[in-house]
Amino acid sequence: MSHSPKAPALRMGIPIPNSKLGMWLFLGTEIMFFTAFIGSYIVLRLGSRGWPTDYNDTHINVLLGGVNTFVLIVSSYCVVVAHEAMALKNFARARQFLWVTLILAFVFLGIKGVEYKGKIDHDILPGRIPETASQAVKKVSNQLEELVRERFSRYIDAGVVSYPQPGDILNVANLIREIPNGERPNELTTEQFEQWKTSAAADYALFLKWQDLHEHVVANVSLEYPAAPAGFLEARTKLKAGEKPPEITLDETRKRLNEMKANEQYGALVSAHVFDPHPIVYGNIFASTYFIMTGFHAIHVIVGMILFIIVLKQGSALNEKWTDWVENSGLYWHFVDLVWIFLFPMLYII
Amino acid sequence: MATITPALDTHTHDDHAHGHGHHEQSFISKYVFSTDHKVIGIQFLITTILMLMVGGALALAVRWQLAFPWENMPIIGRLFGLFQTEGGQISPEFYTMLFTMHASVMIFLVIIPVLAGAFGNFLIPLQIGADDMAFPVLNMLSYWFMWPAILCFGISFVAGGATAGPGNGWTSYPVLSDIASAAPGSGAAQTWWLFGLTLVGVSSMMGSVNYMTTIINMRAPGMTLFRMPLTIWSMFITAILQAFALPVLTAAGFMLVFDRLHELLPTSIHSGFFIPSGLVVNNAAPTVGGGQPLLWQHLFWFYSHPAVYIMLLPAMGMVSDMLSCMSRKPVFGYKPMVYSMAAIAGLGFIVWGHHMFTSGMNPALGMTFMTSTMMIALPSAIKVFNWIGTIWDGNIQFNAVFLNCAAFVALFIVGGLSGIFMAAVPVDIYFHDTYFIVAHFHYVLFGATLFGVFAGIQFWFPKMFGRLMSDRVQKVHFVLTFIGMNGTFFPMHLLGIAGMPRRYADPYLHGYLEHLLPMNQFMTISAIVMGCAQFLLLGNFFYSIFRGEKCGRNPWQANGLEWSAPSPPGHGNFDVPPVCYRGPYEYSSPEAEALGQDFILQTSPPPAGVVRTAVAHH
Amino acid sequence: MKKFWALFFWFWPLVALWLCAVAPANNWWFPSPPLSTLGHQIDGLFYLILIIVTVTFVGTQFALGYALWKGAVKEPSGKAWFSHGSHKLEIIWTIVPAFILVFISLTQLDVLAEIRVLSNFPKEARNAPVAEVMARQFEWRIRYPKPGTQLMTEPRPGDLYYVNEVHVPATQPTMINLRTQDVQHAFFVPRLRVKQDAVPGLIIPVWFEIEKAGEYELLCAELCGWGHYKMKARIIAETPEQVQAYLARLEQEQNDDGVADEQSSQ
Amino acid sequence: MSDEHHSSHHVNYLTIFFVLCGCTALSVAFDVLHFAKPVTMVLVLAVACAKAMCVMMYFMHLKFEGNWKFVLLAPTTILAIGLPLALFPDIGSSYYTPTAPQVGVWADEIAEYEQHDAAEQAEKQ
Ligand code: HEA
Ligand code: HEA
Ligand code: CUA
Ligand SMILES: [Cu+2]
């Protein structure tokens, strides 16, 4: 370097190493990165007329969040101790504490995973949450449709029925209805065919249930949107002509769904494929902000873990050359902790 | 003092010390994946000059459509015709793609990387007397992140099929950019465009942390903050702007990507930050969301307004250096220049709303943003007056470097003054999204920044390659570009006043604009002249790398530390570790006169006895 | 040659000024004088800024050219003026522009408040929006309230619809509700100096008072897709009676090809 | 030169650690206690700020750094607070067309609450 160590008095700048200065500057940029997310969250939340806070809507568990906060604080503590040990050249101790940090990071991610699973199990995912009763009804109908299509495609795949447009669900349904009365295709043994016959009856029954629901849904939706997409136009003309099937309420849908679930032929299928309708006002924007903030935080956790793994890979060869590294990854780790310190009250408590 | 013609200078050391940094390096590690800031700077420079050609070609296609709507394009048309069934004819969605990509290339692949990437990299260590950047590997990565970005932008041209490049403007406002059914270019093409944007951001990010660290911590002994050349100050302030503004854009970009997740992956999961619910776009099913499109505009401009100063400040710094050198005079008001740059940066963070005056923004915000925007003209004014003061009564060297710098000042005034109209909300209500805006930003971006870059290329070329560019060719280039530039962009003010909206594939569809066709044709011809002139620059640049006149360390007889290093500097830059004894602009000072010259290098020690105080100062 | 460069930098601002001076005569200026009350105020502010800016432009470009000229006529052995700047000058050229800029800002505030602050809208306009203008790729859909009723945010039976043509009364303050069905658009009427974005998810009231009956072109001024340039529509300003008559005609037409029983209910 | 300043300022990290744990417990307690919404909000955010200060001051050693920390952190903090504030008038307080699906639902819900409240009132009297 031009400013050789021989003339330290002449060194310009501030008395911290480049790497630490760089890390601090980088953390400054990170603050702005999270500011964008957190700021958007705050204003979007304030701008909405209601925000899901009920546990049944959000499946946010304060206790899990609290434990995770605790986990991060312990890990932060371990990092400072590790760094202190590095500075005192007690590398074995430093390694111990870094290991604890790393393990705690895994624990954090594990708990995070549990939380995410809770949301996935209830389909609290952005873009998939019904916000109004009619959207909830529609979602049930859509999921039933998916199920019906899936069931029907089995017949086509197995060659029990054949139809040039397997997507044309109405005509396929007619064919399936006829299976119990029809001839056995040659490829199938009688035994197999008997099985198909029973399932055909069940699937057709399910189809009818779905179709009935669907008609109501179309009526509902087309009423809601004045300039609705093409599929609904037809329904609208019908509506004009007075053929309006009655609107269906959410309660009615729930009742029907429960009936379907109780059915012994196809109930298990329905339970597995169709979520209970549960409209959450502003649920989608809530889930969007929740996942983007915790998601990017989790990514930062993973990056921090990588930094620690690199140190730990040195094993017993760890030496004072790594002190700066540990200090800087420690700074980074504290920042990750800091973000969580703010996310915790904002997401879990308020 | 005699007029200085750039030539072999006799004042400084010979050129022999050059070889000292030659370690045996393979070609790859020396010229391709190099960690040497000079090589990286030159890589950035050459890449951006090539990208300037790409962006310029796209601009000419835009101009073609505006002058000869729906007519087959001559040469370029056939080029693009490769992708397109209509032959050489521009379809309207293709037009949206043209100006989107023109702006994206020019801003993200030309102006920002040429200023920060090329000049920042090349000049920072040299001007502060460091042997390299603080984090050389990071520096190399910042260049090599450009290529994936260029690749993504490239893919975005073709990702959506023949005519469906990204077509949402460089501002990429949702909901248009958010929903695939909204436009032909809003599908895969838009996604790739966003990836490109993010990668450019990562590249700039790495650069800016590096620049700040280097400037804060790696200055040569004696190089106090107020002895730094204005170039360094401008790079420093630019880096701060980038560091604080860019993450917000990156975050917003991620939000937009997640809003579009269901268009990217086979899933129905997608966020809704910028999508209100219940919109029916192009007869698709009603949107699911709950977000607000204005959020994007705020976040985008929170970055992109500071970004326009990112695109200007470094040029301002470099021009200050060059004007001072070419006038053989100190910069007029060095400290006010520094403070005004800092003020521009500070104010630059609180004016972003002036891009949203007609967007339905809260009027109280509108008033605040208007006032702050007006105030930002103040530091700009200080700078303009100080530049004129710098030239005033100087011993002016009328070479192309100086002419380009003078053009920078002249054209920046035009661009800045048109900004005043737009800063006034009621007037902007009329001017928003008309060609008046297009005139404004081409004056500041092309008129100011690019002319500054043209000057900078010629000025530091000797340091990069040890040879001079032909001044005569540069003068011809200057005249043609200057005339072409004004011919193209000045009439745009009038088009704007006449109410011609921007981003129109065919404005003449509207009766009250029909009579503007001849003027547009004139502008297109000017643009072609200007475009052709760029081949002079290109030719001169590449010819001079190999055949230019050789020169010594300090062909311009300038003061900065970089001029005390060999041309080109070897690995590690300085053969003699530099110590800085004075400010960078002591041209024609009594001290210099005492040596019988009109410049005095920052490294040249004062007469014995003064040394101690000068250095111990810190 | 040096003098040539100085003259060059003096010459081009003259060309620019000349171009601006001849522009109005060549129709390279505003499409027409402002034809709304707010338009007058906007143009007034424009000309105010134009004067200030022209003076600044001439002054700075002249000074720049003069500095070059001084350099050009300096004898080759001349010595540059060694100066690091002047405190007094810095202060002057900070304070003078500051005053000018603050002055410009202050002159804008009233007009801005008049245009954009809802509580400042003329009462009669605010209380009775004449129509909802719904932008859509790539047309304008107009919805008038059923004659004799108020405009509601949600469509009502009996509302009247039309595409790409807005009939509004002239010579009285008029307000429309602007919204969009899909992406962002902007409602731009050059001769009235009116511009307002239509933002997805918002209903934005826009008011103007047209001074003269006639036809005004309405364009879209926010990029909204490939057909952005062709969102061409008209505003037709006429007397209130004519508007009434127009709406009656519209009602007639709409009911004619509507369903029969709706007609009988009229 | 990296380690000279650590050894000189010895901090009892364990104390800080316990303070942080206590704060976390406090936040959870505030949630369980069910104060009025704004009160909880202020309380937990205050606790979060206190925790952040502890982490920054001691774990990140800011207390022992030179004045550069202010130069670096002041602008960041101002921007980080300023951005949401500037977004507020547009995003945080403006709203949506009344025809957006959620708005209708929300209106229903409010009506329900109001009915409920009215019923309660009636009962009391
Ligand atoms: C290098 C880039 C650059 C620079 C430096 C500037 C500088 C300025 N810009 Fe510009 N701007 C852009 C790039 C830039 N801009 C771009 C790219 C867009 C369009 C984006 C898009 O929509 O695509 C834009 C758009 C834009 C708008 C939005 C218009 C709209 O869309 O409706 C506004 C509005 O206020 C504005 C204002 C200003 C102002 C007041 C300055 C000031 O900083 C200028 C200050 C300078 C001077 C004023 C001149 C010198 C001063 C004097 C000679 C002193 C005396 C002067 C007076 C007393 C008046 N700009
Ligand atoms: C640094 C930025 C920069 C630069 C340098 C330029 C340079 C030019 N720009 Fe552009 N421009 C923008 C930034 C820039 N622009 C931005 C941000 C927009 C807004 C986009 C939006 O609305 O989203 C815009 C929009 C824009 C429009 C408006 C489009 C519209 O709204 O409909 C127009 C129209 O004339 C235009 C023209 C030009 C021209 C003629 C040049 C000329 O200066 C170019 C001169 C040419 C060269 C310098 C290169 C020479 C190359 C050749 C001769 C090519 C030959 C090579 C091959 C055939 C391979 N630009
Ligand atoms: Cu509608 Cu542009
Ligand atoms: Cu701006």
mmCIF file with all atom_site columns, C-alpha atoms in Angstrom, chain B residues 34-165:
data_model
loop_
_atom_site.group_PDB
_atom_site.id
_atom_site.type_symbol
_atom_site.label_atom_id
_atom_site.label_alt_id
_atom_site.label_comp_id
_atom_site.label_asym_id
_atom_site.label_entity_id
_atom_site.label_seq_id
_atom_site.pdbx_PDB_ins_code
_atom_site.Cartn_x
_atom_site.Cartn_y
_atom_site.Cartn_z
_atom_site.occupancy
_atom_site.B_iso_or_equiv
_atom_site.pdbx_formal_charge
_atom_site.auth_seq_id
_atom_site.auth_comp_id
_atom_site.auth_asym_id
_atom_site.auth_atom_id
_atom_site.pdbx_PDB_model_num
ATOM 1   C CA . SER B 1 34  ? -8.706  -8.896  -13.427 1.00 0.00 ? 34  SER B CA 1
ATOM 2   C CA . THR B 1 35  ? -8.904  -7.402  -9.987  1.00 0.00 ? 35  THR B CA 1
ATOM 3   C CA . ASP B 1 36  ? -6.915  -4.355  -11.048 1.00 0.00 ? 36  ASP B CA 1
ATOM 4   C CA . HIS B 1 37  ? -9.134  -1.316  -10.812 1.00 0.00 ? 37  HIS B CA 1
ATOM 5   C CA . LYS B 1 38  ? -7.686  0.154   -13.996 1.00 0.00 ? 38  LYS B CA 1
ATOM 6   C CA . VAL B 1 39  ? -8.438  -2.888  -16.066 1.00 0.00 ? 39  VAL B CA 1
ATOM 7   C CA . ILE B 1 40  ? -11.918 -3.076  -14.583 1.00 0.00 ? 40  ILE B CA 1
ATOM 8   C CA . GLY B 1 41  ? -12.447 0.593   -15.328 1.00 0.00 ? 41  GLY B CA 1
ATOM 9   C CA . ILE B 1 42  ? -11.417 0.130   -18.932 1.00 0.00 ? 42  ILE B CA 1
ATOM 10  C CA . GLN B 1 43  ? -13.589 -2.962  -19.221 1.00 0.00 ? 43  GLN B CA 1
ATOM 11  C CA . PHE B 1 44  ? -16.509 -0.901  -17.998 1.00 0.00 ? 44  PHE B CA 1
ATOM 12  C CA . LEU B 1 45  ? -15.640 1.886   -20.423 1.00 0.00 ? 45  LEU B CA 1
ATOM 13  C CA . ILE B 1 46  ? -15.487 -0.294  -23.488 1.00 0.00 ? 46  ILE B CA 1
ATOM 14  C CA . THR B 1 47  ? -18.628 -2.184  -22.522 1.00 0.00 ? 47  THR B CA 1
ATOM 15  C CA . THR B 1 48  ? -20.559 1.008   -22.039 1.00 0.00 ? 48  THR B CA 1
ATOM 16  C CA . ILE B 1 49  ? -19.364 2.546   -25.292 1.00 0.00 ? 49  ILE B CA 1
ATOM 17  C CA . LEU B 1 50  ? -20.643 -0.528  -27.074 1.00 0.00 ? 50  LEU B CA 1
ATOM 18  C CA . MET B 1 51  ? -23.906 -0.333  -25.150 1.00 0.00 ? 51  MET B CA 1
ATOM 19  C CA . LEU B 1 52  ? -24.166 3.312   -26.176 1.00 0.00 ? 52  LEU B CA 1
ATOM 20  C CA . MET B 1 53  ? -24.259 2.060   -29.738 1.00 0.00 ? 53  MET B CA 1
ATOM 21  C CA . VAL B 1 54  ? -27.018 -0.394  -28.902 1.00 0.00 ? 54  VAL B CA 1
ATOM 22  C CA . GLY B 1 55  ? -29.046 2.216   -27.045 1.00 0.00 ? 55  GLY B CA 1
ATOM 23  C CA . GLY B 1 56  ? -28.432 4.695   -29.833 1.00 0.00 ? 56  GLY B CA 1
ATOM 24  C CA . ALA B 1 57  ? -29.579 2.238   -32.461 1.00 0.00 ? 57  ALA B CA 1
ATOM 25  C CA . LEU B 1 58  ? -32.788 1.712   -30.515 1.00 0.00 ? 58  LEU B CA 1
ATOM 26  C CA . ALA B 1 59  ? -33.204 5.486   -30.281 1.00 0.00 ? 59  ALA B CA 1
ATOM 27  C CA . LEU B 1 60  ? -32.818 5.829   -33.997 1.00 0.00 ? 60  LEU B CA 1
ATOM 28  C CA . ALA B 1 61  ? -35.533 3.246   -34.495 1.00 0.00 ? 61  ALA B CA 1
ATOM 29  C CA . VAL B 1 62  ? -37.763 5.279   -32.201 1.00 0.00 ? 62  VAL B CA 1
ATOM 30  C CA . ARG B 1 63  ? -36.956 8.376   -34.203 1.00 0.00 ? 63  ARG B CA 1
ATOM 31  C CA . TRP B 1 64  ? -37.665 6.556   -37.450 1.00 0.00 ? 64  TRP B CA 1
ATOM 32  C CA . GLN B 1 65  ? -41.163 5.682   -36.346 1.00 0.00 ? 65  GLN B CA 1
ATOM 33  C CA . LEU B 1 66  ? -41.829 9.245   -35.229 1.00 0.00 ? 66  LEU B CA 1
ATOM 34  C CA . ALA B 1 67  ? -40.669 10.709  -38.518 1.00 0.00 ? 67  ALA B CA 1
ATOM 35  C CA . PHE B 1 68  ? -42.018 8.096   -40.882 1.00 0.00 ? 68  PHE B CA 1
ATOM 36  C CA . PRO B 1 69  ? -44.736 6.306   -38.996 1.00 0.00 ? 69  PRO B CA 1
ATOM 37  C CA . TRP B 1 70  ? -45.485 2.764   -40.111 1.00 0.00 ? 70  TRP B CA 1
ATOM 38  C CA . GLU B 1 71  ? -42.985 2.929   -42.939 1.00 0.00 ? 71  GLU B CA 1
ATOM 39  C CA . ASN B 1 72  ? -40.397 0.262   -43.414 1.00 0.00 ? 72  ASN B CA 1
ATOM 40  C CA . MET B 1 73  ? -37.184 1.150   -41.744 1.00 0.00 ? 73  MET B CA 1
ATOM 41  C CA . PRO B 1 74  ? -34.187 1.105   -44.033 1.00 0.00 ? 74  PRO B CA 1
ATOM 42  C CA . ILE B 1 75  ? -31.181 -0.660  -42.558 1.00 0.00 ? 75  ILE B CA 1
ATOM 43  C CA . ILE B 1 76  ? -32.210 -1.139  -38.980 1.00 0.00 ? 76  ILE B CA 1
ATOM 44  C CA . GLY B 1 77  ? -35.623 -2.306  -40.034 1.00 0.00 ? 77  GLY B CA 1
ATOM 45  C CA . ARG B 1 78  ? -34.185 -5.265  -41.759 1.00 0.00 ? 78  ARG B CA 1
ATOM 46  C CA . LEU B 1 79  ? -32.051 -5.963  -38.755 1.00 0.00 ? 79  LEU B CA 1
ATOM 47  C CA . PHE B 1 80  ? -35.032 -6.062  -36.475 1.00 0.00 ? 80  PHE B CA 1
ATOM 48  C CA . GLY B 1 81  ? -36.961 -7.678  -39.271 1.00 0.00 ? 81  GLY B CA 1
ATOM 49  C CA . LEU B 1 82  ? -35.189 -10.851 -38.333 1.00 0.00 ? 82  LEU B CA 1
ATOM 50  C CA . PHE B 1 83  ? -37.411 -11.075 -35.339 1.00 0.00 ? 83  PHE B CA 1
ATOM 51  C CA . GLN B 1 84  ? -40.534 -9.911  -36.865 1.00 0.00 ? 84  GLN B CA 1
ATOM 52  C CA . THR B 1 85  ? -43.093 -10.868 -39.410 1.00 0.00 ? 85  THR B CA 1
ATOM 53  C CA . GLU B 1 86  ? -44.093 -7.398  -40.470 1.00 0.00 ? 86  GLU B CA 1
ATOM 54  C CA . GLY B 1 87  ? -40.801 -7.002  -42.257 1.00 0.00 ? 87  GLY B CA 1
ATOM 55  C CA . GLY B 1 88  ? -39.231 -3.716  -41.376 1.00 0.00 ? 88  GLY B CA 1
ATOM 56  C CA . GLN B 1 89  ? -42.335 -2.102  -40.042 1.00 0.00 ? 89  GLN B CA 1
ATOM 57  C CA . ILE B 1 90  ? -42.607 -1.152  -36.414 1.00 0.00 ? 90  ILE B CA 1
ATOM 58  C CA . SER B 1 91  ? -45.730 -2.421  -34.703 1.00 0.00 ? 91  SER B CA 1
ATOM 59  C CA . PRO B 1 92  ? -47.085 -0.396  -31.794 1.00 0.00 ? 92  PRO B CA 1
ATOM 60  C CA . GLU B 1 93  ? -46.061 -2.945  -29.176 1.00 0.00 ? 93  GLU B CA 1
ATOM 61  C CA . PHE B 1 94  ? -42.658 -3.081  -30.774 1.00 0.00 ? 94  PHE B CA 1
ATOM 62  C CA . TYR B 1 95  ? -42.475 0.667   -30.410 1.00 0.00 ? 95  TYR B CA 1
ATOM 63  C CA . THR B 1 96  ? -43.157 0.429   -26.686 1.00 0.00 ? 96  THR B CA 1
ATOM 64  C CA . MET B 1 97  ? -40.374 -2.088  -26.466 1.00 0.00 ? 97  MET B CA 1
ATOM 65  C CA . LEU B 1 98  ? -38.029 0.199   -28.400 1.00 0.00 ? 98  LEU B CA 1
ATOM 66  C CA . PHE B 1 99  ? -38.249 3.151   -26.067 1.00 0.00 ? 99  PHE B CA 1
ATOM 67  C CA . THR B 1 100 ? -38.314 0.956   -22.983 1.00 0.00 ? 100 THR B CA 1
ATOM 68  C CA . MET B 1 101 ? -35.146 -0.799  -23.975 1.00 0.00 ? 101 MET B CA 1
ATOM 69  C CA . HIS B 1 102 ? -33.590 2.414   -25.280 1.00 0.00 ? 102 HIS B CA 1
ATOM 70  C CA . ALA B 1 103 ? -34.010 3.999   -21.875 1.00 0.00 ? 103 ALA B CA 1
ATOM 71  C CA . SER B 1 104 ? -33.045 0.886   -19.937 1.00 0.00 ? 104 SER B CA 1
ATOM 72  C CA . VAL B 1 105 ? -29.893 0.397   -21.941 1.00 0.00 ? 105 VAL B CA 1
ATOM 73  C CA . MET B 1 106 ? -28.937 4.053   -21.830 1.00 0.00 ? 106 MET B CA 1
ATOM 74  C CA . ILE B 1 107 ? -29.544 4.480   -18.135 1.00 0.00 ? 107 ILE B CA 1
ATOM 75  C CA . PHE B 1 108 ? -28.609 1.144   -16.637 1.00 0.00 ? 108 PHE B CA 1
ATOM 76  C CA . LEU B 1 109 ? -25.990 -0.033  -19.086 1.00 0.00 ? 109 LEU B CA 1
ATOM 77  C CA . VAL B 1 110 ? -24.482 3.227   -20.295 1.00 0.00 ? 110 VAL B CA 1
ATOM 78  C CA . ILE B 1 111 ? -24.699 6.249   -18.082 1.00 0.00 ? 111 ILE B CA 1
ATOM 79  C CA . ILE B 1 112 ? -24.595 4.739   -14.606 1.00 0.00 ? 112 ILE B CA 1
ATOM 80  C CA . PRO B 1 113 ? -21.839 2.217   -15.352 1.00 0.00 ? 113 PRO B CA 1
ATOM 81  C CA . VAL B 1 114 ? -19.781 4.638   -17.404 1.00 0.00 ? 114 VAL B CA 1
ATOM 82  C CA . LEU B 1 115 ? -19.706 7.200   -14.629 1.00 0.00 ? 115 LEU B CA 1
ATOM 83  C CA . ALA B 1 116 ? -19.387 5.095   -11.532 1.00 0.00 ? 116 ALA B CA 1
ATOM 84  C CA . GLY B 1 117 ? -18.076 1.917   -13.113 1.00 0.00 ? 117 GLY B CA 1
ATOM 85  C CA . ALA B 1 118 ? -15.602 3.198   -15.655 1.00 0.00 ? 118 ALA B CA 1
ATOM 86  C CA . PHE B 1 119 ? -14.448 6.570   -14.385 1.00 0.00 ? 119 PHE B CA 1
ATOM 87  C CA . GLY B 1 120 ? -15.088 5.808   -10.733 1.00 0.00 ? 120 GLY B CA 1
ATOM 88  C CA . ASN B 1 121 ? -13.013 2.683   -10.892 1.00 0.00 ? 121 ASN B CA 1
ATOM 89  C CA . PHE B 1 122 ? -10.259 4.104   -12.934 1.00 0.00 ? 122 PHE B CA 1
ATOM 90  C CA . LEU B 1 123 ? -9.916  7.404   -11.160 1.00 0.00 ? 123 LEU B CA 1
ATOM 91  C CA . ILE B 1 124 ? -10.631 6.842   -7.487  1.00 0.00 ? 124 ILE B CA 1
ATOM 92  C CA . PRO B 1 125 ? -7.485  4.968   -6.493  1.00 0.00 ? 125 PRO B CA 1
ATOM 93  C CA . LEU B 1 126 ? -5.336  7.027   -8.851  1.00 0.00 ? 126 LEU B CA 1
ATOM 94  C CA . GLN B 1 127 ? -6.611  10.363  -7.675  1.00 0.00 ? 127 GLN B CA 1
ATOM 95  C CA . ILE B 1 128 ? -6.418  9.579   -3.981  1.00 0.00 ? 128 ILE B CA 1
ATOM 96  C CA . GLY B 1 129 ? -3.082  7.852   -4.274  1.00 0.00 ? 129 GLY B CA 1
ATOM 97  C CA . ALA B 1 130 ? -4.083  4.310   -3.431  1.00 0.00 ? 130 ALA B CA 1
ATOM 98  C CA . ASP B 1 131 ? -2.688  1.223   -5.058  1.00 0.00 ? 131 ASP B CA 1
ATOM 99  C CA . ASP B 1 132 ? -6.096  -0.267  -5.708  1.00 0.00 ? 132 ASP B CA 1
ATOM 100 C CA . MET B 1 133 ? -9.633  -0.388  -4.406  1.00 0.00 ? 133 MET B CA 1
ATOM 101 C CA . ALA B 1 134 ? -10.307 -1.519  -0.874  1.00 0.00 ? 134 ALA B CA 1
ATOM 102 C CA . PHE B 1 135 ? -11.961 -4.727  -2.061  1.00 0.00 ? 135 PHE B CA 1
ATOM 103 C CA . PRO B 1 136 ? -10.516 -5.686  -5.440  1.00 0.00 ? 136 PRO B CA 1
ATOM 104 C CA . VAL B 1 137 ? -12.389 -8.950  -5.764  1.00 0.00 ? 137 VAL B CA 1
ATOM 105 C CA . LEU B 1 138 ? -15.687 -7.271  -5.022  1.00 0.00 ? 138 LEU B CA 1
ATOM 106 C CA . ASN B 1 139 ? -14.728 -4.772  -7.651  1.00 0.00 ? 139 ASN B CA 1
ATOM 107 C CA . MET B 1 140 ? -14.169 -7.456  -10.217 1.00 0.00 ? 140 MET B CA 1
ATOM 108 C CA . LEU B 1 141 ? -17.516 -8.988  -9.314  1.00 0.00 ? 141 LEU B CA 1
ATOM 109 C CA . SER B 1 142 ? -19.228 -5.664  -9.791  1.00 0.00 ? 142 SER B CA 1
ATOM 110 C CA . TYR B 1 143 ? -18.073 -5.721  -13.395 1.00 0.00 ? 143 TYR B CA 1
ATOM 111 C CA . TRP B 1 144 ? -18.934 -9.329  -13.938 1.00 0.00 ? 144 TRP B CA 1
ATOM 112 C CA . PHE B 1 145 ? -22.420 -8.827  -12.596 1.00 0.00 ? 145 PHE B CA 1
ATOM 113 C CA . MET B 1 146 ? -22.974 -6.473  -15.507 1.00 0.00 ? 146 MET B CA 1
ATOM 114 C CA . TRP B 1 147 ? -22.875 -9.302  -17.984 1.00 0.00 ? 147 TRP B CA 1
ATOM 115 C CA . PRO B 1 148 ? -25.655 -11.386 -16.505 1.00 0.00 ? 148 PRO B CA 1
ATOM 116 C CA . ALA B 1 149 ? -27.601 -8.136  -16.433 1.00 0.00 ? 149 ALA B CA 1
ATOM 117 C CA . ILE B 1 150 ? -26.885 -7.470  -20.084 1.00 0.00 ? 150 ILE B CA 1
ATOM 118 C CA . LEU B 1 151 ? -27.817 -11.060 -20.782 1.00 0.00 ? 151 LEU B CA 1
ATOM 119 C CA . CYS B 1 152 ? -31.129 -10.707 -18.968 1.00 0.00 ? 152 CYS B CA 1
ATOM 120 C CA . PHE B 1 153 ? -31.940 -7.522  -20.828 1.00 0.00 ? 153 PHE B CA 1
ATOM 121 C CA . GLY B 1 154 ? -30.957 -9.332  -24.009 1.00 0.00 ? 154 GLY B CA 1
ATOM 122 C CA . ILE B 1 155 ? -33.203 -12.278 -23.244 1.00 0.00 ? 155 ILE B CA 1
ATOM 123 C CA . SER B 1 156 ? -36.027 -9.933  -22.443 1.00 0.00 ? 156 SER B CA 1
ATOM 124 C CA . PHE B 1 157 ? -35.979 -8.777  -26.056 1.00 0.00 ? 157 PHE B CA 1
ATOM 125 C CA . VAL B 1 158 ? -36.955 -12.197 -27.264 1.00 0.00 ? 158 VAL B CA 1
ATOM 126 C CA . ALA B 1 159 ? -38.417 -13.963 -24.240 1.00 0.00 ? 159 ALA B CA 1
ATOM 127 C CA . GLY B 1 160 ? -41.969 -13.006 -24.967 1.00 0.00 ? 160 GLY B CA 1
ATOM 128 C CA . GLY B 1 161 ? -41.945 -13.886 -28.627 1.00 0.00 ? 161 GLY B CA 1
ATOM 129 C CA . ALA B 1 162 ? -41.192 -11.845 -31.691 1.00 0.00 ? 162 ALA B CA 1
ATOM 130 C CA . THR B 1 163 ? -42.637 -8.449  -30.928 1.00 0.00 ? 163 THR B CA 1
ATOM 131 C CA . ALA B 1 164 ? -43.184 -8.682  -27.221 1.00 0.00 ? 164 ALA B CA 1
ATOM 132 C CA . GLY B 1 165 ? -40.156 -7.200  -25.584 1.00 0.00 ? 165 GLY B CA 1
#
